[in-house]
Short mmCIF file of C-alpha atoms (C1' of nucleotides) in Angstrom, two decimals:
data_model
loop_
_atom_site.label_atom_id
_atom_site.label_comp_id
_atom_site.label_asym_id
_atom_site.label_seq_id
_atom_site.Cartn_x
_atom_site.Cartn_y
_atom_site.Cartn_z
CA MET E 1 12.26 -0.04 14.48
CA ASP E 2 8.69 0.05 14.96
CA CYS E 3 6.96 2.73 16.56
CA ASP E 4 5.07 2.26 19.76
CA SER E 5 1.26 1.71 19.28
CA PHE E 6 1.77 5.52 16.88
CA PHE E 7 -1.39 6.74 16.10
CA VAL E 8 -2.44 6.56 20.21
CA GLN E 9 0.56 7.76 20.96
CA VAL E 10 0.52 11.01 18.30
CA ALA E 11 -2.87 11.61 18.74
CA ARG E 12 -2.17 11.40 22.43
CA LEU E 13 0.98 14.29 21.99
CA ALA E 14 -1.19 16.83 19.56
CA ASP E 15 -4.02 16.84 22.32
CA PRO E 16 -2.30 16.20 25.51
CA GLU E 17 -5.59 17.54 27.77
CA GLY E 18 -7.83 15.49 26.67
CA ALA E 19 -6.92 12.29 24.42
CA GLY E 20 -2.97 13.03 26.46
CA ARG E 21 -5.36 12.07 29.90
CA GLU E 22 -7.22 9.02 28.55
CA PRO E 23 -6.05 5.41 29.40
CA LEU E 24 -8.90 3.74 27.02
CA LEU E 25 -8.28 5.35 23.71
CA LEU E 26 -8.90 4.30 20.27
CA VAL E 27 -7.95 5.99 17.42
CA GLY E 28 -9.94 6.15 13.90
CA GLY E 29 -13.45 4.99 13.08
CA ARG E 30 -14.25 8.62 11.32
CA SER E 31 -18.12 6.96 11.97
CA ASP E 32 -19.71 3.70 12.79
CA ARG E 33 -19.09 2.63 9.09
CA GLY E 34 -15.04 2.44 9.69
CA VAL E 35 -12.56 0.17 11.86
CA ILE E 36 -9.97 1.55 14.62
CA THR E 37 -7.08 2.04 13.27
CA SER E 38 -5.28 2.24 16.49
CA ALA E 39 -5.67 1.55 19.97
CA SER E 40 -3.47 2.07 23.69
CA TYR E 41 -2.38 -0.58 25.52
CA ALA E 42 -5.15 -0.53 27.89
CA ALA E 43 -8.11 -0.62 24.81
CA ARG E 44 -6.30 -4.03 23.92
CA GLU E 45 -6.83 -5.69 26.72
CA TYR E 46 -10.25 -5.72 26.48
CA GLY E 47 -9.94 -7.61 23.12
CA VAL E 48 -9.66 -4.55 20.67
CA ARG E 49 -7.62 -4.62 17.61
CA SER E 50 -6.85 -2.20 15.20
CA GLY E 51 -8.94 -2.76 12.16
CA MET E 52 -10.76 -4.36 13.84
CA PRO E 53 -14.55 -2.67 12.87
CA THR E 54 -15.45 0.39 14.78
CA ARG E 55 -19.38 -0.68 16.34
CA ARG E 56 -17.24 -3.63 17.30
CA ALA E 57 -14.40 -2.23 19.43
CA ARG E 58 -16.91 0.43 20.85
CA ARG E 59 -19.08 -2.77 22.14
CA LEU E 60 -16.09 -4.81 23.92
CA CYS E 61 -14.81 -1.55 25.39
CA PRO E 62 -17.47 1.11 26.10
CA ASP E 63 -15.60 3.07 27.97
CA ALA E 64 -13.18 3.85 25.20
CA VAL E 65 -13.12 7.11 24.06
CA VAL E 66 -12.02 7.54 19.80
CA VAL E 67 -11.06 10.24 18.43
CA PRO E 68 -9.67 10.66 14.51
CA VAL E 69 -6.64 9.43 13.20
CA PRO E 70 -4.19 12.72 13.42
CA ARG E 71 -2.93 12.24 9.72
CA GLY E 72 -1.03 15.80 9.52
CA ALA E 73 0.59 15.21 13.38
CA CYS E 74 1.36 11.84 12.21
CA VAL E 75 3.27 12.61 9.33
CA GLU E 76 4.57 15.19 10.76
CA ARG E 77 5.98 13.00 13.78
CA SER E 78 6.85 10.04 11.67
CA ARG E 79 9.68 12.36 9.69
CA ALA E 80 11.00 14.29 12.14
CA VAL E 81 11.69 10.06 13.49
CA ARG E 82 13.02 9.72 10.31
CA THR E 83 15.08 12.51 10.41
CA VAL E 84 17.10 10.95 14.13
CA LEU E 85 17.19 7.51 12.31
CA ASP E 86 19.52 9.37 9.02
CA GLU E 87 21.76 10.08 11.34
CA LEU E 88 21.92 7.50 13.82
CA SER E 89 22.56 4.75 10.67
CA PRO E 90 23.60 5.12 7.50
CA VAL E 91 21.07 3.16 5.73
CA VAL E 92 17.85 3.62 6.51
CA GLN E 93 14.25 2.31 4.55
CA ALA E 94 10.96 3.78 5.61
CA ALA E 95 8.14 0.70 5.42
CA SER E 96 5.59 2.69 6.72
CA ILE E 97 4.40 5.59 8.40
CA ASP E 98 6.26 3.49 11.74
CA GLU E 99 8.14 1.59 10.75
CA PHE E 100 11.62 1.44 9.42
CA TYR E 101 14.42 -0.72 8.82
CA LEU E 102 18.24 0.17 9.65
CA ASP E 103 21.59 -1.67 8.34
CA LEU E 104 23.84 -0.79 10.91
CA THR E 105 26.85 -2.91 8.57
CA GLY E 106 30.06 -1.28 8.48
CA THR E 107 29.49 0.74 11.85
CA GLU E 108 30.60 -1.47 13.57
CA ARG E 109 34.50 0.32 14.54
CA LEU E 110 32.55 3.37 14.40
CA PHE E 111 30.56 1.73 17.42
CA ARG E 112 34.58 -0.11 18.83
CA GLY E 113 32.60 -3.40 18.50
CA GLU E 114 29.43 -2.68 21.27
CA GLU E 115 26.70 -5.71 21.27
CA LEU E 116 24.17 -4.48 18.61
CA ALA E 117 22.02 -4.64 21.68
CA VAL E 118 23.15 -1.43 22.89
CA THR E 119 23.48 0.54 19.66
CA ALA E 120 19.95 -0.59 19.25
CA ASP E 121 18.38 0.94 23.07
CA ARG E 122 20.72 4.36 22.56
CA ILE E 123 18.85 4.33 18.82
CA ARG E 124 15.49 4.30 21.57
CA ARG E 125 16.66 6.74 23.92
CA VAL E 126 17.70 9.49 21.24
CA VAL E 127 14.59 9.07 19.03
CA ARG E 128 12.59 9.25 22.56
CA GLU E 129 14.63 12.34 24.04
CA ARG E 130 14.57 13.81 20.59
CA THR E 131 10.98 12.82 18.84
CA GLU E 132 8.95 11.90 22.18
CA VAL E 133 8.23 9.03 20.17
CA ALA E 134 8.53 5.96 21.75
CA VAL E 135 10.08 2.83 19.55
CA SER E 136 10.72 -0.65 19.76
CA LEU E 137 14.14 -1.83 17.62
CA GLY E 138 15.01 -5.84 16.91
CA GLY E 139 17.42 -6.72 15.93
CA GLY E 140 19.62 -9.83 13.98
CA THR E 141 21.53 -10.67 10.45
CA GLN E 142 17.80 -11.01 7.73
CA ARG E 143 15.40 -8.15 7.86
CA VAL E 144 12.87 -11.03 9.29
CA VAL E 145 14.38 -12.24 12.11
CA ALA E 146 14.62 -8.13 12.51
CA LYS E 147 10.79 -7.82 12.40
CA VAL E 148 9.61 -10.32 14.38
CA ALA E 149 12.71 -9.19 17.10
CA THR E 150 10.84 -5.59 17.32
CA ARG E 151 7.40 -7.83 18.15
CA LEU E 152 9.00 -8.74 22.07
CA ALA E 153 10.84 -6.07 22.30
CA LYS E 154 7.52 -4.38 22.02
CA PRO E 155 6.44 -1.34 24.14
CA ASP E 156 9.94 0.54 24.95
CA GLY E 157 11.74 -1.71 24.66
CA VAL E 158 14.69 -4.00 22.48
CA HIS E 159 15.36 -7.29 21.32
CA VAL E 160 18.12 -8.74 19.27
CA VAL E 161 19.30 -12.03 18.19
CA PRO E 162 22.45 -13.21 18.04
CA PRO E 163 23.94 -14.13 14.71
CA GLY E 164 23.73 -18.36 14.23
CA GLY E 165 19.99 -17.91 16.18
CA GLU E 166 17.74 -16.97 13.65
CA ALA E 167 16.04 -20.42 13.00
CA ALA E 168 15.93 -21.66 16.52
CA PHE E 169 14.31 -18.38 17.26
CA MET E 170 12.08 -18.44 14.51
CA ALA E 171 11.27 -21.98 15.48
CA GLN E 172 9.43 -20.68 18.51
CA PHE E 173 6.87 -18.91 16.39
CA ARG E 174 3.11 -20.06 14.78
CA LEU E 175 2.66 -19.67 11.23
CA GLU E 176 0.22 -16.25 11.40
CA GLN E 177 3.21 -14.68 12.95
CA LEU E 178 5.68 -14.62 10.02
CA PRO E 179 5.22 -11.24 7.90
CA GLY E 180 3.62 -12.16 4.60
CA ILE E 181 1.29 -15.14 6.27
CA GLY E 182 -2.77 -13.71 6.07
CA PRO E 183 -5.86 -15.07 6.38
CA ALA E 184 -5.69 -16.75 3.09
CA PHE E 185 -2.44 -18.99 3.07
CA LEU E 186 -2.83 -19.81 6.27
CA GLU E 187 -6.07 -21.42 5.62
CA ARG E 188 -3.31 -23.64 3.23
CA LEU E 189 -1.21 -24.38 5.46
CA LYS E 190 -3.60 -24.95 7.36
CA ARG E 191 -5.36 -28.10 4.96
CA LYS E 192 -1.90 -29.37 5.34
CA GLY E 193 -1.45 -30.13 8.79
CA LEU E 194 1.05 -26.96 9.35
CA ALA E 195 0.02 -24.36 12.18
CA THR E 196 4.14 -23.40 13.41
CA CYS E 197 6.88 -22.90 11.90
CA ALA E 198 8.87 -25.72 13.53
CA GLU E 199 6.75 -27.96 11.99
CA ALA E 200 7.29 -26.35 8.87
CA ALA E 201 10.60 -25.78 9.37
CA ALA E 202 10.51 -29.85 9.06
CA VAL E 203 9.01 -30.51 5.94
CA GLU E 204 11.43 -31.03 2.84
CA ARG E 205 11.83 -28.23 0.77
CA GLU E 206 10.07 -30.33 -2.66
CA TRP E 207 7.44 -31.09 -0.72
CA LEU E 208 6.53 -26.87 -0.57
CA ALA E 209 6.83 -26.21 -3.33
CA ARG E 210 5.38 -28.74 -4.41
CA TRP E 211 2.04 -27.95 -1.90
CA PHE E 212 2.54 -24.24 -2.20
CA GLY E 213 3.93 -23.31 -5.84
CA PRO E 214 7.89 -22.92 -6.75
CA HIS E 215 8.00 -19.52 -5.60
CA ARG E 216 5.71 -19.32 -2.54
CA GLY E 217 6.86 -22.32 -1.11
CA ALA E 218 11.09 -22.02 -1.63
CA TRP E 219 9.70 -18.52 0.15
CA LEU E 220 8.21 -20.37 3.42
CA TRP E 221 11.21 -22.66 3.63
CA GLU E 222 13.30 -19.52 3.93
CA ARG E 223 11.23 -17.64 5.77
CA VAL E 224 10.55 -20.38 8.53
CA ARG E 225 14.31 -21.00 9.11
CA GLY E 226 15.09 -16.86 10.17
CA MET E 227 16.11 -16.88 5.65
CA ASP E 228 15.32 -13.69 4.14
CA ALA E 229 17.61 -12.37 1.43
CA SER E 230 15.93 -8.84 0.62
CA GLU E 231 18.40 -5.35 1.47
CA VAL E 232 17.57 -2.88 2.87
CA ASP E 233 17.10 -0.08 0.56
CA ALA E 234 17.11 3.31 1.17
CA ARG E 235 16.08 4.87 -2.57
CA GLU E 236 12.73 4.20 -1.88
CA ARG E 237 10.62 5.52 -5.26
CA ARG E 238 6.81 5.81 -5.14
CA LYS E 239 5.15 3.63 -6.93
CA SER E 240 1.57 4.95 -6.55
CA ILE E 241 -0.85 7.27 -4.94
CA SER E 242 -4.20 6.73 -4.67
CA SER E 243 -7.30 8.30 -2.63
CA GLU E 244 -10.42 6.62 -1.69
CA ARG E 245 -13.19 7.81 0.70
CA THR E 246 -16.23 5.11 2.03
CA PHE E 247 -19.33 7.40 2.11
CA PHE E 248 -21.16 8.10 5.10
CA ALA E 249 -24.09 6.47 3.30
CA ASP E 250 -23.91 3.75 0.18
CA ILE E 251 -24.80 6.52 -2.72
CA ASP E 252 -26.58 5.59 -6.59
CA ASP E 253 -27.02 8.97 -7.99
CA ASP E 254 -24.03 9.65 -11.01
CA ASP E 255 -23.85 12.95 -10.68
CA GLU E 256 -23.02 12.43 -7.11
CA LEU E 257 -20.95 10.07 -7.79
CA GLU E 258 -18.87 12.12 -10.20
CA ARG E 259 -18.24 15.45 -8.03
CA ARG E 260 -17.13 12.46 -5.70
CA LEU E 261 -14.11 11.26 -8.61
CA LEU E 262 -13.91 15.10 -9.18
CA GLN E 263 -12.47 15.34 -5.69
CA LEU E 264 -10.71 12.43 -5.71
CA SER E 265 -9.02 13.03 -8.61
CA CYS E 266 -8.37 16.90 -7.49
CA SER E 267 -6.18 15.14 -4.10
CA VAL E 268 -4.44 12.47 -6.14
CA GLY E 269 -3.42 15.40 -8.60
CA GLY E 270 -2.44 17.87 -5.85
CA GLN E 271 -0.10 15.32 -4.54
CA LEU E 272 0.78 14.21 -7.70
CA ARG E 273 1.92 17.60 -8.73
CA ALA E 274 3.61 18.30 -4.81
CA LYS E 275 6.37 15.52 -6.21
CA GLN E 276 6.89 16.93 -9.10
CA LEU E 277 5.32 13.77 -10.85
CA ARG E 278 3.03 12.24 -13.83
CA ALA E 279 1.01 9.36 -13.88
CA ARG E 280 0.94 7.45 -17.42
CA THR E 281 -2.03 5.09 -15.43
CA VAL E 282 -5.14 6.32 -13.67
CA THR E 283 -7.62 3.67 -12.12
CA VAL E 284 -11.21 3.65 -10.26
CA ARG E 285 -11.58 1.49 -7.81
CA LEU E 286 -15.33 0.98 -7.57
CA ARG E 287 -16.41 -0.51 -4.14
CA ASP E 288 -20.50 -1.74 -4.14
CA HIS E 289 -23.45 -1.63 -1.52
CA ASP E 290 -22.85 -6.14 -1.02
CA TYR E 291 -18.83 -5.02 -0.49
CA ARG E 292 -17.76 -6.42 -3.88
CA THR E 293 -14.55 -4.88 -5.23
CA ARG E 294 -14.05 -3.87 -9.13
CA GLN E 295 -11.78 -0.87 -10.21
CA ALA E 296 -11.02 -0.49 -13.68
CA GLY E 297 -7.43 1.48 -14.55
CA SER E 298 -6.16 3.68 -18.56
CA THR E 299 -2.84 3.29 -19.52
CA GLN E 300 -1.70 6.80 -21.31
CA PRO E 301 1.44 7.09 -24.21
CA GLU E 302 2.12 10.01 -22.35
CA GLY E 303 2.23 10.94 -18.25
CA VAL E 304 -0.73 13.48 -17.01
CA GLU E 305 -0.70 15.85 -13.87
CA THR E 306 -3.63 17.90 -13.55
CA ASP E 307 -6.53 16.95 -11.77
CA HIS E 308 -8.88 17.99 -15.09
CA ALA E 309 -7.24 14.99 -17.09
CA ILE E 310 -7.12 12.59 -14.13
CA PHE E 311 -10.64 13.07 -13.89
CA ARG E 312 -11.63 13.04 -17.58
CA VAL E 313 -10.13 9.70 -17.61
CA ALA E 314 -11.23 8.43 -14.36
CA ALA E 315 -14.54 10.03 -15.31
CA SER E 316 -14.52 7.47 -18.32
CA LEU E 317 -13.22 4.47 -16.66
CA LEU E 318 -16.22 5.39 -13.65
CA HIS E 319 -18.60 4.98 -17.08
CA SER E 320 -17.43 1.40 -18.12
CA LEU E 321 -17.88 0.36 -13.57
CA ARG E 322 -21.14 1.65 -13.63
CA HIS E 323 -22.64 -0.05 -16.49
CA ARG E 324 -21.57 -3.08 -16.07
CA ARG E 325 -22.79 -3.28 -12.63
CA ARG E 326 -25.97 -0.39 -11.59
CA THR E 327 -26.00 -1.06 -7.29
CA PRO E 328 -25.11 1.77 -4.78
CA ALA E 329 -21.86 2.68 -4.43
CA ARG E 330 -20.47 1.89 -0.65
CA LEU E 331 -16.49 3.36 -1.98
CA LEU E 332 -15.52 5.48 -4.21
CA GLY E 333 -11.35 5.53 -5.50
CA VAL E 334 -9.00 7.60 -7.65
CA GLY E 335 -5.08 6.09 -7.93
CA VAL E 336 -2.64 6.69 -10.55
CA SER E 337 0.49 4.53 -10.71
CA ASN E 338 2.57 3.80 -13.69
CA LEU E 339 4.39 7.27 -12.07
CA VAL E 340 7.01 9.11 -14.49
CA ARG E 341 9.17 12.78 -13.43
CA GLN E 342 7.73 15.77 -14.56
CA VAL E 343 10.13 17.21 -17.80
CA SER E 344 9.65 21.27 -17.92
CA ALA E 345 9.58 21.58 -21.43
CA GLU E 346 7.00 20.80 -23.99
CA GLN E 347 7.40 17.34 -25.71
CA LEU E 348 7.18 17.11 -29.08
CA GLU E 349 3.49 17.06 -30.64
CA PHE E 350 3.53 13.95 -31.78
CA LEU E 351 0.09 13.18 -31.52
CA ALA E 352 -0.62 16.49 -33.96
CA GLY E 353 -3.92 15.83 -34.57
CA GLU E 354 -5.15 13.77 -32.15
CA GLU E 355 -6.68 15.02 -29.01
CA LYS E 356 -4.16 16.30 -25.98
CA LEU E 357 -5.76 15.35 -22.14
CA GLU E 358 -3.55 18.04 -21.16
CA THR E 359 -1.33 21.08 -22.51
CA GLU E 360 1.73 22.77 -21.09
CA ARG E 361 -1.10 25.87 -20.46
CA ASP E 362 -3.33 23.41 -18.27
CA ARG E 363 0.04 22.51 -16.25
CA THR E 364 0.45 25.90 -15.88
CA VAL E 365 -2.85 26.64 -14.09
CA ALA E 366 -2.51 23.38 -11.94
CA ARG E 367 1.13 24.99 -10.46
CA ALA E 368 -0.17 28.14 -9.77
CA VAL E 369 -3.44 26.47 -8.46
CA ASP E 370 -1.48 24.93 -6.24
CA ARG E 371 0.59 28.30 -5.04
CA ILE E 372 -2.64 29.93 -4.87
CA ARG E 373 -3.81 26.98 -2.16
CA ASP E 374 -0.53 26.28 -0.74
CA ARG E 375 -0.85 29.94 0.50
CA TYR E 376 -3.79 30.90 1.35
CA GLY E 377 -5.67 27.18 2.03
CA ARG E 378 -7.01 24.48 0.39
CA GLU E 379 -10.32 25.85 -0.06
CA ALA E 380 -9.54 28.97 -1.83
CA LEU E 381 -9.95 27.62 -4.87
CA ARG E 382 -12.14 23.96 -5.71
CA PRO E 383 -13.54 23.16 -9.06
CA GLY E 384 -17.08 24.58 -10.08
CA ARG E 385 -18.45 22.31 -12.62
CA VAL E 386 -17.04 19.51 -14.52
CA LEU E 387 -15.38 20.86 -17.37
CA ASP E 388 -15.06 19.04 -21.13
CA GLY E 389 -11.36 19.45 -22.35
CA PRO E 390 -8.45 21.12 -22.56
CA GLY E 391 -7.91 24.17 -21.77
CA GLU E 392 -11.13 25.51 -20.89
"C1'" DT Z 1 -19.60 -8.05 13.86
"C1'" DC Z 2 -20.42 -6.64 8.73
"C1'" DT Z 3 -15.23 -5.37 6.85
"C1'" DG Z 4 -10.79 2.24 6.28
"C1'" DG Z 5 -6.63 4.39 3.83
"C1'" DG Z 6 -2.63 4.01 2.05
"C1'" DG Z 7 0.34 1.10 0.00
"C1'" DT Z 8 3.38 -2.94 -2.23
"C1'" DC Z 9 3.77 -7.17 -4.83
"C1'" DC Z 10 1.80 -11.06 -7.58
"C1'" DT Z 11 -0.31 -13.81 -11.01
"C1'" DA Z 12 -2.75 -14.81 -15.06
"C1'" DG Z 13 -4.65 -13.69 -19.60
"C1'" DG Z 14 -4.46 -11.26 -24.12
"C1'" DA Z 15 -2.26 -8.45 -27.56
"C1'" DC Z 16 1.69 -7.46 -30.03
"C1'" DC Z 17 6.35 -7.43 -32.16
"C1'" DC Z 18 10.76 -10.51 -33.84
"C1'" DT Y 1 -2.48 -23.33 -43.88
"C1'" DC Y 2 -0.66 -24.12 -39.36
"C1'" DT Y 3 2.07 -23.10 -36.64
"C1'" DG Y 4 6.99 -21.97 -32.24
"C1'" DG Y 5 9.03 -20.00 -28.37
"C1'" DG Y 6 10.78 -15.57 -26.47
"C1'" DG Y 7 9.96 -10.82 -24.29
"C1'" DT Y 8 6.53 -6.93 -23.48
"C1'" DC Y 9 3.04 -4.23 -21.59
"C1'" DC Y 10 -1.42 -3.79 -19.84
"C1'" DT Y 11 -5.53 -4.71 -17.38
"C1'" DA Y 12 -8.03 -7.05 -13.13
"C1'" DG Y 13 -8.19 -9.31 -9.41
"C1'" DG Y 14 -6.67 -11.08 -4.52
"C1'" DA Y 15 -2.91 -11.87 -0.82
"C1'" DC Y 16 -1.10 -9.04 2.51
"C1'" DC Y 17 0.31 -5.47 5.39
"C1'" DC Y 18 0.82 -1.19 8.85
#
DNA sequence: TCTGGGGTCCTAGGACCC
DNA sequence: TCTGGGGTCCTAGGACCC
């Protein structure tokens, strides 16, 4: 199930008098340095696509209105959709903010053997009625088939591929329409003279393995036939949290970069604590003025959760990246991964003598700050100056 | 036409252990 | 003194998705 131009829909619902009245609506493009996140169907007629630089989209469709992504409203609407789906399907997996997989296996008797297309259409109607969001559903016996089928269902429709019809269904698509094939792989396929799923399906498995490696080769052999062994997995555990910013103008000043780094560390730390997680790995990403992207990461023996600890690790990583190449930065990002659950009791002090990145007292303070911000707003408490040690 | 922000997964090399 | 094979973990980079 896929929401139709989700960000455009939500922007309209959030502002019915403004964005809601604009047929030519583009969402995204915080500045002229950004890209379009989503374009209304009318704007797409002009050739505008999501991911396209805002400047170019403006040129293609000068009459279009550009609005920022209504981030909070999108998260809210996505949750509402999810809640409805949980009532209608035994297994639901969120693939992204606007895309969900439903495994209806075992519901045949419940729905008294009705056709899958009828079930799908009922889900589409109920989601629409309860959340105001127009969605499309694709159906099939394999994940990849269902996903590709949603494209044919759009907008506001349903497309079901009957069991046994998978290979014939896939044969109609070009290879770039297969999820998992991007520009790089497409170029390699082109060099072997392959442009469509049907052409790739005519190549023997061994040759695909020889050309593209055993893993990618087997993957391609299966996908072009509509084969996809992956299950719909409802227990989705987050693996990383990150926050990054492209500056309005490139930044070369170390102090200024460090201030930005602190803001990003606070954003990531807040999200981490809200999920009651700790992170063992902190990563810093730097995109230079020439678009060269570099990153550095560091893994700690124990997970951390305070803004301060994240920032301290991030700052030393930023220094080493800047030391290697000192040039104006276009983007800075902080990410955490290797996530572990918070534990309530203080761990034994294995590292006696070594300086700890954060103490139990630091964590208590961080959580108190979170509560104050929940109550009085993000701006109620902000970092003042950069500190050096734990407990300060 | 210069290229967002949030993610996941894969690869390959090196360190280290048995 | 030189040397195997298997495993795990970490790091950096890249491809890809919405």
